[in-house]
């Protein structure tokens, strides 16, 4: 069956495009010509090219058509063809789904051409009758230098830039608020001017002027993108110029001056060749060589631009988006129009270089021109089917390409694929309408600067949201590697609190607006001891000492974790005072130890939230950290008995961490945990001490009625139920009957204040008024109780009020806690530093380290020391360090036997007395011996001011019974 030439050529083009899309195979210059020398057949061949080209008008194949120009200089026409192909645009249907082909190398050569034309024309300002000599009369070297001068004036661009000052051009996109960059710049300047100091504004403006000035100088004096651009790098390194000129190829990212010198030297060489190609006085042989050089350089620049635009591994994935080759249609290629010279230059350049470009050319050439241009003295081998499953013109051409480039084969135009068309094919009549080459889109087209920008924006937004989420979970949040040692938790008061261990840059102080060691908020009572020392100052002091220990050469150290309640809900800052004092005691013990002991102490701070509500959460963080930090020897603190205290001690025991507790008076902890060492007297011991007061009252049997008030049980408070249980048992054993037959519960309001309404109605307005009132609550509850008793006529008779050690937090001396007129208050204290600490070094250490210098003759009577919290933490830290020293523990040797070694610790002359764990039997059911315990009485004097008296007591380490406890 006979087929038409249009169908055959269209099938060949589609096959070539498919070959490129599948495997990036080399693309030839397809030359169509008639088998017979007949002008009518030559016209039919041109019609075939136009038909194939017109079919692509409705497709996505990027293509260009070279118009036929019969007039003018053939060399100039050839250069114009290449310049038109470089400038584009390449035709395709509809909007492009990838940007047009950039041509920086062609623009660079075009800039040298433009400068040369300017010199040859004498410049645009040359007036008629000017006496300046024409270009042909000027010395050649002078012409070359004039070209380079003009090239610098053009800023290495093919055409002059538009009018307008350099500063205006630089500032226009920056200060234009309608552009994205301008909007950001103006917003930044507005924010800067309204919020920054004038020095910062002046520095920013000066820096901007310097940057803009430097940028303008570079733009005026260098080629586009300078030596960093792909065009400059190509121009400085291409072997095409190295073979023709005297300047060796050299380019370096780190040597811009050398690279630029090479570029200028090569520009001088190219300018000289272009001048020779156009000057009328150039000898014919030299002009022909110069024109050939010029044409091949222009062709090389175009092919390199196209090759660069199809790189597969470019950052913008351009090669994966451009799946088809660019196609150039040349319906009438002849010598006069310059098209034949371009086709020959393409073949010549491809034969000289190893890189493969994507350009596909389909040209129609007259039979007479083919005879002289393509075939020469040898006949073109016939094109026909060859052996193998797939054979055709392209397959034969590819298989023979390697040897056809050899000069001995006599085929200089090896990259041309000649296709003979017979008369029968050309005159076969009508043919099926040609369809455009199908172009399959790739998902790679989504990869672009805008999609990357969108992806970056989405990633940044996602990262911001994720960071915000992490910031709501971790106290030290990072997008990658958040600090899991401390987390945010919201307590019953609704205030987020940082809970866990302060490692890294975690701080529990926040804005450091919390309570001070003086018991006041910042800015209040500044004349009291400790008014300048808050949680932030203590955290910073501990951190500095830890860093100093780390910096010591050949140091041995252990790490002690202080665990307490250091944060509170808004408005409840006073509840963190006990924890703050304990932390101060731990730090003072750290500094005292590190001043002379070879086994140094580092301190980590752990926070369990207000009232140790998140005690278990905190302990889990401690355990996780101890698994990573083998210098941790144990925990100091845990001074508040809560519902999960037993769970917390179990977790620490399983991790092998001992606990030296400060103020926790729970009776059951020592019985159930071998790792628990308490410095505080238990609730059972405190109730026994208060029994001495009850027995001394001498209340008649018929009036022995008592009321026990206790907080409604909550997860964060086991202290109150324990005290109520032991207090009720003690009063019953002393012959008192309980009003209501059981402890009377009272709740707390939303702001944490006690609500005694129902409890006092039962107590004060019943059939039997109480002689003794036992408060099994917290120190925060006493002030409100005394106010209610003072106003309640049902309890107007003299009343004895008993309570436990938590009342040591009350501030009677400053008037912060009141006493009802009819009430005499008795409470127990775990330590009385005013009586037991005189022989210790606690006050001297506090004065030197934290500048805590009380004005009283006995510094331990000051509120900073008087409640014993600081002294207990001071001794607890020293005891844990002593146990670690006896066990030989350090960051090098491990801490496995510290728990056992603690049972051999005895420390004398401590602020609380003698710390002695030798008689503390593990899991003993009886109270541990040697706890310090004191009974304090508070009553009003004649002026109504509270008066505090120490009735009786014993220091730590003394196992004798209490004596002298007379009410």
mmCIF file of C-alpha atoms in Angstrom, residues 12 28 44 82 100 125 179 181 235 350 395 401 422 433 445 485 498 526 551 573 672 721 769 818 859 894 958 966:
data_model
loop_
_atom_site.group_PDB
_atom_site.id
_atom_site.type_symbol
_atom_site.label_atom_id
_atom_site.label_comp_id
_atom_site.label_asym_id
_atom_site.label_seq_id
_atom_site.Cartn_x
_atom_site.Cartn_y
_atom_site.Cartn_z
ATOM 1 C CA UNK A 12 9.188 9.874 11.621
ATOM 2 C CA UNK A 28 19.238 14.607 14.350
ATOM 3 C CA UNK A 44 6.117 19.623 -2.480
ATOM 4 C CA UNK A 82 20.065 31.726 15.715
ATOM 5 C CA UNK A 100 10.071 29.486 28.323
ATOM 6 C CA UNK A 125 25.544 59.664 17.999
ATOM 7 C CA UNK A 179 4.675 43.681 45.459
ATOM 8 C CA UNK A 181 8.690 41.920 48.775
ATOM 9 C CA UNK A 235 32.103 31.302 28.523
ATOM 10 C CA UNK A 350 27.699 18.439 17.687
ATOM 11 C CA UNK A 395 17.805 3.468 13.764
ATOM 12 C CA UNK A 401 26.541 7.924 13.880
ATOM 13 C CA UNK A 422 10.123 9.949 -4.273
ATOM 14 C CA UNK A 433 -5.227 14.808 8.467
ATOM 15 C CA UNK A 445 5.341 20.044 36.543
ATOM 16 C CA UNK A 485 12.028 16.428 81.176
ATOM 17 C CA UNK A 498 5.665 23.688 84.287
ATOM 18 C CA UNK A 526 11.799 45.169 100.810
ATOM 19 C CA UNK A 551 34.403 22.932 84.587
ATOM 20 C CA UNK A 573 1.841 32.572 95.266
ATOM 21 C CA UNK A 672 6.173 0.705 103.167
ATOM 22 C CA UNK A 721 -7.086 12.817 106.639
ATOM 23 C CA UNK A 769 -19.707 23.567 123.031
ATOM 24 C CA UNK A 818 -4.376 36.170 113.191
ATOM 25 C CA UNK A 859 19.535 35.077 113.070
ATOM 26 C CA UNK A 894 27.732 4.744 89.661
ATOM 27 C CA UNK A 958 17.355 13.004 120.679
ATOM 28 C CA UNK A 966 2.626 22.565 130.131
#
